PDB file of C-alpha atoms in Angstrom:
ATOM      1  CA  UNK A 250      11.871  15.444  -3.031  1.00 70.00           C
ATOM      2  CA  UNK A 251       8.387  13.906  -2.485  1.00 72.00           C
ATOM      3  CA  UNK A 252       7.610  12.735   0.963  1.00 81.00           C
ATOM      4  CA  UNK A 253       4.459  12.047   2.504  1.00 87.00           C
ATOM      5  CA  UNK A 254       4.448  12.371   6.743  1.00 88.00           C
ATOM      6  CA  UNK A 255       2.389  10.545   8.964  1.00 90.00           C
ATOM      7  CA  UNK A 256       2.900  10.677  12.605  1.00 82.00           C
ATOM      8  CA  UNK A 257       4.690   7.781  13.678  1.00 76.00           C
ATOM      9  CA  UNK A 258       3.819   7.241  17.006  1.00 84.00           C
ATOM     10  CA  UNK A 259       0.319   5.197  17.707  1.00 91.00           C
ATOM     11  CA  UNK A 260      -2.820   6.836  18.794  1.00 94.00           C
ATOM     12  CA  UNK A 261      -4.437   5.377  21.725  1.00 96.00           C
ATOM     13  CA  UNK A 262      -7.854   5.940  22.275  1.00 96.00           C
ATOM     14  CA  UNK A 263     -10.698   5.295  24.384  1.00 97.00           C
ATOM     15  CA  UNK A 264     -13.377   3.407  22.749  1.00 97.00           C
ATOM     16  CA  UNK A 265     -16.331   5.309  21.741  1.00 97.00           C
ATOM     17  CA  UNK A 266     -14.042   8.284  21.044  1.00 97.00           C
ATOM     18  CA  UNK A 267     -13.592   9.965  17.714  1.00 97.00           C
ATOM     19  CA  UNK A 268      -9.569   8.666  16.572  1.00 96.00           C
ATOM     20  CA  UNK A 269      -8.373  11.781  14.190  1.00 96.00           C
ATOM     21  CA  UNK A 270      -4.952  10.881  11.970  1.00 96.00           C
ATOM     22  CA  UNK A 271      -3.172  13.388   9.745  1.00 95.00           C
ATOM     23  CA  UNK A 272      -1.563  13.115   6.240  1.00 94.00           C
ATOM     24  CA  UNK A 273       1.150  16.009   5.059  1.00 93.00           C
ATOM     25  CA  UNK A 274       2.916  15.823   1.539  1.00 89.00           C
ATOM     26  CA  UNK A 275       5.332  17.693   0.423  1.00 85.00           C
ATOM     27  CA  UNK A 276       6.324  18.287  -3.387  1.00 79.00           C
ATOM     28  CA  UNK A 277       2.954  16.861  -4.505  1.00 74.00           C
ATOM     29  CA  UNK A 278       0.007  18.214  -6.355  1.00 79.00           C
ATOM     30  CA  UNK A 279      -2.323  14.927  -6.043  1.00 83.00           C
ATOM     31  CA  UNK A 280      -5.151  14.986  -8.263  1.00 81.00           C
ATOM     32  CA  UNK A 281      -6.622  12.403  -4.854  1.00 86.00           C
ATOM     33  CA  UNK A 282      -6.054  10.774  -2.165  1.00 90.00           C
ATOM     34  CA  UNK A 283      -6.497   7.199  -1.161  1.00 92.00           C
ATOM     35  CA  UNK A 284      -6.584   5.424   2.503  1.00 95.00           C
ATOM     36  CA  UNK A 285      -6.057   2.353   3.737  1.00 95.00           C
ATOM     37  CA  UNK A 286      -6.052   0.002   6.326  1.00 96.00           C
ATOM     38  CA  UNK A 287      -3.599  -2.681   7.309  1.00 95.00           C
ATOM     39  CA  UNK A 288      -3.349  -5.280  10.169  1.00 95.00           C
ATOM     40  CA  UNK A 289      -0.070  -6.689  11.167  1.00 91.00           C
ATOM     41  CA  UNK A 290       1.631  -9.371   8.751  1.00 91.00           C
ATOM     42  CA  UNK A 291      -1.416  -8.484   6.060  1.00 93.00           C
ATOM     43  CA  UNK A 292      -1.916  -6.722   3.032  1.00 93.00           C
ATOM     44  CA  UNK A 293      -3.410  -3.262   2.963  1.00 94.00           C
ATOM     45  CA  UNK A 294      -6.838  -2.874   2.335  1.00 94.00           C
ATOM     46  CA  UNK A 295      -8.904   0.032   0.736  1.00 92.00           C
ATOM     47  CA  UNK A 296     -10.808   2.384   2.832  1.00 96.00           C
ATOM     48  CA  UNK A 297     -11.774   5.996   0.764  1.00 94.00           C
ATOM     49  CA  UNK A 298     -10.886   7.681  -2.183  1.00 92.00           C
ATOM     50  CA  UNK A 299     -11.313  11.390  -1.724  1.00 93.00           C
ATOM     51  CA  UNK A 300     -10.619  13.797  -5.080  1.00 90.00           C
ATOM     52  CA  UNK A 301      -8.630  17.422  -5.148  1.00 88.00           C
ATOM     53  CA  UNK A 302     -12.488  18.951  -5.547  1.00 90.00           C
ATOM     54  CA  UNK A 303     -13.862  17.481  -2.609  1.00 92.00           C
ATOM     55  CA  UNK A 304     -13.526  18.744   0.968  1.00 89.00           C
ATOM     56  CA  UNK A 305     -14.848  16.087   2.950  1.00 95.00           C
ATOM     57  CA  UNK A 306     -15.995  12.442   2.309  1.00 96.00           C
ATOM     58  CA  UNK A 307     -17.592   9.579   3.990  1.00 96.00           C
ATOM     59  CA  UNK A 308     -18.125   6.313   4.637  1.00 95.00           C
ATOM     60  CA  UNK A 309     -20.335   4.597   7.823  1.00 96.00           C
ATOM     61  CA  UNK A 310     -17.615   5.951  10.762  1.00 97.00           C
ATOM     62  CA  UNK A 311     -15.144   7.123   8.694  1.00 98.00           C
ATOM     63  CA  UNK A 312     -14.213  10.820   7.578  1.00 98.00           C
ATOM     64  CA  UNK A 313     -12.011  12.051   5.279  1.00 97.00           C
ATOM     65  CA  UNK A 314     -10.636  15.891   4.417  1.00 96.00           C
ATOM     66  CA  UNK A 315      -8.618  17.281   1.670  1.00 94.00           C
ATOM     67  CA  UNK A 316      -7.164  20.494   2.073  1.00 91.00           C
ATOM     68  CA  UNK A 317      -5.096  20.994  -0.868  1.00 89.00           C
ATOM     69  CA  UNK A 318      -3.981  24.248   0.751  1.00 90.00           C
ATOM     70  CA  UNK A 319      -2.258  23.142   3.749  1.00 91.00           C
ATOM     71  CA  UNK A 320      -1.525  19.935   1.739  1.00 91.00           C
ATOM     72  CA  UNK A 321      -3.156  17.577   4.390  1.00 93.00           C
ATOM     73  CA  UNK A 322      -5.646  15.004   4.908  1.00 94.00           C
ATOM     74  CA  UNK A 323      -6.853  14.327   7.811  1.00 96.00           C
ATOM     75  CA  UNK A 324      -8.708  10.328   8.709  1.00 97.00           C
ATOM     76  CA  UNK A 325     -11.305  10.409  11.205  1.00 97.00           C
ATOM     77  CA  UNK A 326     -12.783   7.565  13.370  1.00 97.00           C
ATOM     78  CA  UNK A 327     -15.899   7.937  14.837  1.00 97.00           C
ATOM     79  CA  UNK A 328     -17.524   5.945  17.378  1.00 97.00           C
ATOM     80  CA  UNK A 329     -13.870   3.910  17.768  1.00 97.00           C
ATOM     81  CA  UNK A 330     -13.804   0.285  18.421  1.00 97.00           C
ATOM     82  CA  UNK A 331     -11.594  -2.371  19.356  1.00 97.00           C
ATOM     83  CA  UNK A 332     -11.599  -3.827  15.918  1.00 97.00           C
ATOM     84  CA  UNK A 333     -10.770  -0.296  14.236  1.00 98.00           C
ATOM     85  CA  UNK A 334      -7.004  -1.350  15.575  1.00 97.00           C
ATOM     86  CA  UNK A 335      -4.566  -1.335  12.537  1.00 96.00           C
ATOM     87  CA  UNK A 336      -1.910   0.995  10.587  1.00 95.00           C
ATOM     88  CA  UNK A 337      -3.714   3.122   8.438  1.00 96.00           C
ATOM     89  CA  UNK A 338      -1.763   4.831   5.724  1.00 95.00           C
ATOM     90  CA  UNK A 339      -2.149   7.572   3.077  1.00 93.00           C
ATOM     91  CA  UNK A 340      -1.501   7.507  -0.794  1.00 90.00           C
ATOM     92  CA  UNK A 341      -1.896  10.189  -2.705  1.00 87.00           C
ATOM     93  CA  UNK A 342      -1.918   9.952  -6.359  1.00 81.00           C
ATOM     94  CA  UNK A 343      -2.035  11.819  -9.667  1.00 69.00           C
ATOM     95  CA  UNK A 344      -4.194  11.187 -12.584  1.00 62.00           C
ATOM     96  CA  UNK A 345      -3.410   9.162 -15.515  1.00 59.00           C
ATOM     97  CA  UNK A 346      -0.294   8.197 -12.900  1.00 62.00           C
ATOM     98  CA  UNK A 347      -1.078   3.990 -11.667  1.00 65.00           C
ATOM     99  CA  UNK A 348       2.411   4.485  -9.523  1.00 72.00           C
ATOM    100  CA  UNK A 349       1.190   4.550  -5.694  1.00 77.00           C
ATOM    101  CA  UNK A 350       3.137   5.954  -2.589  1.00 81.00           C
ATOM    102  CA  UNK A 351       2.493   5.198   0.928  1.00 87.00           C
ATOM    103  CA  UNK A 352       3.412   6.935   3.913  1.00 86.00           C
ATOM    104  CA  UNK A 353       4.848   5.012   6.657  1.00 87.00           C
ATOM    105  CA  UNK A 354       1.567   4.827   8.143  1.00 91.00           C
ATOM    106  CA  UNK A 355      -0.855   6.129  11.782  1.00 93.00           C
ATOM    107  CA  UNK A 356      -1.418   2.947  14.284  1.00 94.00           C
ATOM    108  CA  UNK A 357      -4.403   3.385  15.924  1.00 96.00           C
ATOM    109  CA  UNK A 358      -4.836   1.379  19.108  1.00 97.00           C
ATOM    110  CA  UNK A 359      -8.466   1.654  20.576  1.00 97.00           C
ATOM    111  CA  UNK A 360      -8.892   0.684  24.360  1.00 96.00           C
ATOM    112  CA  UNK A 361     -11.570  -1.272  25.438  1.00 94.00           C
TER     113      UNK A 361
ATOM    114  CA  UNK B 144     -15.028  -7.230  -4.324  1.00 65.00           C
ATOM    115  CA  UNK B 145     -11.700  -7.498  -6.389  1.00 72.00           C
ATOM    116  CA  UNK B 146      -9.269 -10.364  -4.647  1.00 87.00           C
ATOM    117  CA  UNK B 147      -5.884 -10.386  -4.937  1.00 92.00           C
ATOM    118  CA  UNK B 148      -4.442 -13.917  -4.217  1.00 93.00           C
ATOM    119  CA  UNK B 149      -0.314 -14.090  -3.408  1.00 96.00           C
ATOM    120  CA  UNK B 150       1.446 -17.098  -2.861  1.00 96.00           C
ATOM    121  CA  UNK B 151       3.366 -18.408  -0.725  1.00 97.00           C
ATOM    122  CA  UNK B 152       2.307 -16.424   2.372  1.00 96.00           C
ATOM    123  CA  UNK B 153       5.481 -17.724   4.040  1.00 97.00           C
ATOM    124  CA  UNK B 154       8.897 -19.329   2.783  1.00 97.00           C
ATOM    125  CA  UNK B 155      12.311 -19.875   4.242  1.00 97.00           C
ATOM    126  CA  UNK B 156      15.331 -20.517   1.987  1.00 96.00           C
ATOM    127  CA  UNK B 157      18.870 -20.775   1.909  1.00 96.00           C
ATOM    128  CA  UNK B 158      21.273 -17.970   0.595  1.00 97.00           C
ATOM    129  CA  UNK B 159      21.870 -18.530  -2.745  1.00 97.00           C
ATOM    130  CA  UNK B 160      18.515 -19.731  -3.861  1.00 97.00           C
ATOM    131  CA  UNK B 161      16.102 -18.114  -5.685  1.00 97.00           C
ATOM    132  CA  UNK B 162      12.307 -17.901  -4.799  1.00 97.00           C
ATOM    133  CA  UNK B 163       9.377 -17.362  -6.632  1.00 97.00           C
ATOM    134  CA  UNK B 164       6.037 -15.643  -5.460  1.00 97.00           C
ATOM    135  CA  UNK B 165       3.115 -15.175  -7.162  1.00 96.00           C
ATOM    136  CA  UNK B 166       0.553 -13.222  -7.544  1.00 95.00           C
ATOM    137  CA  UNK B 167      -2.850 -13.692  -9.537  1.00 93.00           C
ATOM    138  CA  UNK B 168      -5.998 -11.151  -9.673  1.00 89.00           C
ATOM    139  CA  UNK B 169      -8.809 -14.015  -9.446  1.00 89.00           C
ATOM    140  CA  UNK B 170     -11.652 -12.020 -10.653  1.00 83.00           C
ATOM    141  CA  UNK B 171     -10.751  -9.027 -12.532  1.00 82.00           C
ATOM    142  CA  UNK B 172      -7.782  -8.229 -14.949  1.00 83.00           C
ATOM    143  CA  UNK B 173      -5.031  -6.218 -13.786  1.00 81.00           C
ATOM    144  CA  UNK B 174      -3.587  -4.259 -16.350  1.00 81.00           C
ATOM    145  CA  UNK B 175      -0.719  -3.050 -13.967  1.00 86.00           C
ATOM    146  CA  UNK B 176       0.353  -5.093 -10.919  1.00 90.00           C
ATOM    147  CA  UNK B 177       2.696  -3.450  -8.540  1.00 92.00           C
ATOM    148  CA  UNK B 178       5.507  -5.007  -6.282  1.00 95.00           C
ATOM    149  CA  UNK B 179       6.410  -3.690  -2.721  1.00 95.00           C
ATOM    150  CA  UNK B 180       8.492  -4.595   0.284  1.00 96.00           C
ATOM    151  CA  UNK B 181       8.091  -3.569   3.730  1.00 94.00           C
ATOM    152  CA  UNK B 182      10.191  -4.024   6.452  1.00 91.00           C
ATOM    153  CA  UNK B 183       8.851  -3.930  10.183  1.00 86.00           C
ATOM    154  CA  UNK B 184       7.444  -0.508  10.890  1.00 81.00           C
ATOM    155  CA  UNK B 185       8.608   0.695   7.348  1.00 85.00           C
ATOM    156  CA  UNK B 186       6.030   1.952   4.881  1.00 86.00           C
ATOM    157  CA  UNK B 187       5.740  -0.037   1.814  1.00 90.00           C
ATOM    158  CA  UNK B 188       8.266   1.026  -0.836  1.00 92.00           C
ATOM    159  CA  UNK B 189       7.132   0.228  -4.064  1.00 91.00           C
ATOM    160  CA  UNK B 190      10.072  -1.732  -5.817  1.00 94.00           C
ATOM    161  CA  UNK B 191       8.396  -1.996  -9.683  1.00 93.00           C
ATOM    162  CA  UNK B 192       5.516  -1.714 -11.848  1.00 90.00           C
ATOM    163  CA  UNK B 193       4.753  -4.181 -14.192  1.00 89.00           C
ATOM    164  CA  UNK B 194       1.882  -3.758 -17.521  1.00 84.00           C
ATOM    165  CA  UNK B 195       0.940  -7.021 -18.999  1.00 81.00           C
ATOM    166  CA  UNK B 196       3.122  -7.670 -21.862  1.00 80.00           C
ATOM    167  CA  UNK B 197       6.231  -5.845 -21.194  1.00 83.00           C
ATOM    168  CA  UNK B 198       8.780  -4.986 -19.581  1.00 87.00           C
ATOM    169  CA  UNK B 199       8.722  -4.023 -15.386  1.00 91.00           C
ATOM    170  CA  UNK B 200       9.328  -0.940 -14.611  1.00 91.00           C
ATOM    171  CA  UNK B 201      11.852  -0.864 -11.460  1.00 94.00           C
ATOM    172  CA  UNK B 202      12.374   2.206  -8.980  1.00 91.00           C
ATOM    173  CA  UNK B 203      15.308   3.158  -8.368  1.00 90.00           C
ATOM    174  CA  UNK B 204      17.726   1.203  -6.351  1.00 93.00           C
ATOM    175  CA  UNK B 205      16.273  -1.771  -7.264  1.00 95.00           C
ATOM    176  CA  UNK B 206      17.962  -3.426  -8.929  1.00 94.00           C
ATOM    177  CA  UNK B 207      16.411  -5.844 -12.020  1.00 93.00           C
ATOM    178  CA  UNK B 208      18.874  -8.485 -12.269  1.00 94.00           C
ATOM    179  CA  UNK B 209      18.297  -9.647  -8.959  1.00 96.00           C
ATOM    180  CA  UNK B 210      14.239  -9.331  -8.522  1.00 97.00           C
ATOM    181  CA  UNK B 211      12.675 -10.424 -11.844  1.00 96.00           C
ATOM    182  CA  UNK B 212       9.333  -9.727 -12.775  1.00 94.00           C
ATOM    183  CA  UNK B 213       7.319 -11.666 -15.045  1.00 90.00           C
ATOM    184  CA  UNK B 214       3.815 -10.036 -16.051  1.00 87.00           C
ATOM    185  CA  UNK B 215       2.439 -12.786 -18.562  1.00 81.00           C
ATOM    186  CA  UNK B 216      -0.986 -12.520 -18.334  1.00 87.00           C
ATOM    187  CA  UNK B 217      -3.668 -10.114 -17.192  1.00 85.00           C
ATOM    188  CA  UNK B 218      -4.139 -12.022 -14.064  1.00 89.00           C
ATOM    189  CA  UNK B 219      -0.609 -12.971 -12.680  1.00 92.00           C
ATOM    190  CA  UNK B 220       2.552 -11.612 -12.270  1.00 93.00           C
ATOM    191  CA  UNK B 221       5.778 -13.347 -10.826  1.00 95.00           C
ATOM    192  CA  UNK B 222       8.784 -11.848  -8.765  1.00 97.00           C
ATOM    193  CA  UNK B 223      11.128 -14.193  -8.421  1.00 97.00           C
ATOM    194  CA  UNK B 224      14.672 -12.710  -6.209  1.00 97.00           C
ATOM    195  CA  UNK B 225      17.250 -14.814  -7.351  1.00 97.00           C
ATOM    196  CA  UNK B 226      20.496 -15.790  -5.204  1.00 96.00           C
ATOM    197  CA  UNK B 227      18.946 -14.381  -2.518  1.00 97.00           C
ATOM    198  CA  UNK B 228      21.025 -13.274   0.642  1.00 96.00           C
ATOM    199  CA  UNK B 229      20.136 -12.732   4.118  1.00 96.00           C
ATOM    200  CA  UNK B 230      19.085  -8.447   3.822  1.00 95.00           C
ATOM    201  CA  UNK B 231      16.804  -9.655   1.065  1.00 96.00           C
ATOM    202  CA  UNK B 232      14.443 -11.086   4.248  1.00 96.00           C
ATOM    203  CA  UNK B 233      11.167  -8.722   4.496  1.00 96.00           C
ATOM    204  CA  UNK B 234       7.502  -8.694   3.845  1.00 97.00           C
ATOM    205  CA  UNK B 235       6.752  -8.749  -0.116  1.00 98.00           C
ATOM    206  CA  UNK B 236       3.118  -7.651  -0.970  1.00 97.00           C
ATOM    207  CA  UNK B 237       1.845  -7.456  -4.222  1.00 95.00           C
ATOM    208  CA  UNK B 238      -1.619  -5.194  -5.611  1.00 92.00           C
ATOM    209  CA  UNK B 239      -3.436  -4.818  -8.577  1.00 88.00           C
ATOM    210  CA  UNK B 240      -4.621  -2.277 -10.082  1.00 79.00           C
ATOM    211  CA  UNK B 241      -7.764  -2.018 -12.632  1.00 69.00           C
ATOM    212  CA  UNK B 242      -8.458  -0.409 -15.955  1.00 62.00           C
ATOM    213  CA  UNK B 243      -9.767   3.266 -14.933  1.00 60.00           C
ATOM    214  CA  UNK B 244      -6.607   5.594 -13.427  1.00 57.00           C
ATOM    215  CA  UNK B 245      -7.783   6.347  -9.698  1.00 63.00           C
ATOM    216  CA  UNK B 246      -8.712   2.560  -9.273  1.00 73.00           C
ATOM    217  CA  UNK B 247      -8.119   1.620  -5.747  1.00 80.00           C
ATOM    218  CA  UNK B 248      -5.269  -0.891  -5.300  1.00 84.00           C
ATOM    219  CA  UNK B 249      -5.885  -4.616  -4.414  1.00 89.00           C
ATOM    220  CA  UNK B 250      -3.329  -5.643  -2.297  1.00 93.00           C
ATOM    221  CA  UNK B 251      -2.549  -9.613  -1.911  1.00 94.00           C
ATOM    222  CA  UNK B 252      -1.670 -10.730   1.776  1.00 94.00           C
ATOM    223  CA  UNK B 253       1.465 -10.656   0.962  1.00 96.00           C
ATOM    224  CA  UNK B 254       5.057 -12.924   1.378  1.00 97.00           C
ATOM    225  CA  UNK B 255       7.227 -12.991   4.579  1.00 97.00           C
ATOM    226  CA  UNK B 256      10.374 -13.960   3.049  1.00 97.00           C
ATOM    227  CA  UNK B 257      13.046 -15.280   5.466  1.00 97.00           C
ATOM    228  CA  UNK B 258      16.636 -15.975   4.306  1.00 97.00           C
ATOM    229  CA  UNK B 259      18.795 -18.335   6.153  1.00 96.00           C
TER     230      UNK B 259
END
């Protein structure tokens, strides 16, 4: 079956430090990938869209890989602050497919 | 951007009611709107997909009698969970989703749903 893995234990980081999450799926062939951000007792919100043909894409501090190889993504937070604290969570998705899955989603704690 | 209004944000009932939440796309159309619960440290499970005009589309599980969807317009959708018991209680977000197919989802801030 599909399943999409995301560590589940929170990442606490300094501030200032670079915050690095990771994305596995299994049993996929995503034509992209989609993260997003979510604060407790709120919606998600959307962060980057990064396609099967593109290695790396940005946006300000954040960083986003596709390695349809390995079949990972990995999220990066540069420069971390305080307010970068939330769940972020992975989706990937298929062309021509609206249906979206999330994994259950990195919390990223950053430490004053 | 796009905003995704749901309402309530919060509502307590009694077991055996039904409750209705909402959710309208206030400034683009959503052909597809897309229903999800998440319980507390869950991810979201998407429950159904709904197209304007017809019928929902429900994963399965879920079962259709019991969480209707209405999806009468381009800009609102309804779930309503009818004689609703206490394992029903959970966090129901709503998104919408535009025209092209890798539109990014607009998620509503969603329903905490508490059943007494």
């Amino acid at each position: 079956s599909q399943k999409i893995e995301q560590n589940s234990e929170a990442l606490n980081i300094q501030e200032g430090k670079t915050a690095t999450l990771t994305c596995n799926y299994t049993n996929y062939s995503p034509a992209y990938l989609q993260w997003y951000r979510q604060d407790p007792g709120r919606g998600p919100v959307f962060l980057l869209l990064i396609r099967e043909n593109e290695k790396e894409k940005r946006k300000e501090r954040l960083k986003v890989t596709f390695d349809t190889t390995l079949k990972q993504s990995l999220f990066h937070i540069t420069a971390s602050q305080p307010a970068d604290s939330a769940t972020y969570l992975c989706a990937p998705r298929f062309y021509g497919n609206n249906r979206l899955a999330f994994g259950k989603g990195n919390q990223v704690v950053v430490i004053p | 951007g796009a905003v995704v209004s749901q309402h309530p944000s919060r509502v307590i009932c009694k077991s055996g009611t039904s409750v209705k939440i909402e959710c309208r796309s206030l400034d683009f159309q959503a052909t597809t709107m897309f229903w999800y619960r998440q319980f507390p440290k869950q991810s979201l499970m998407l429950m159904a997909t709904s197209n304007e005009g017809s019928k929902a589309t429900y994963e399965q599980g879920v079962e259709k009698d019991k969480f209707l969807i209405n999806h009468a317009s381009l800009t609102l959708s309804t779930l309503t969970v009818t004689s609703a018991h206490p394992e029903d209680s959970s966090f129901y977000i709503c998104s919408a989703s535009g025209v092209r197919g890798n539109s990014p989802l607009h998620f509503g801030n969603g329903t905490r749903l508490t059943v007494t």
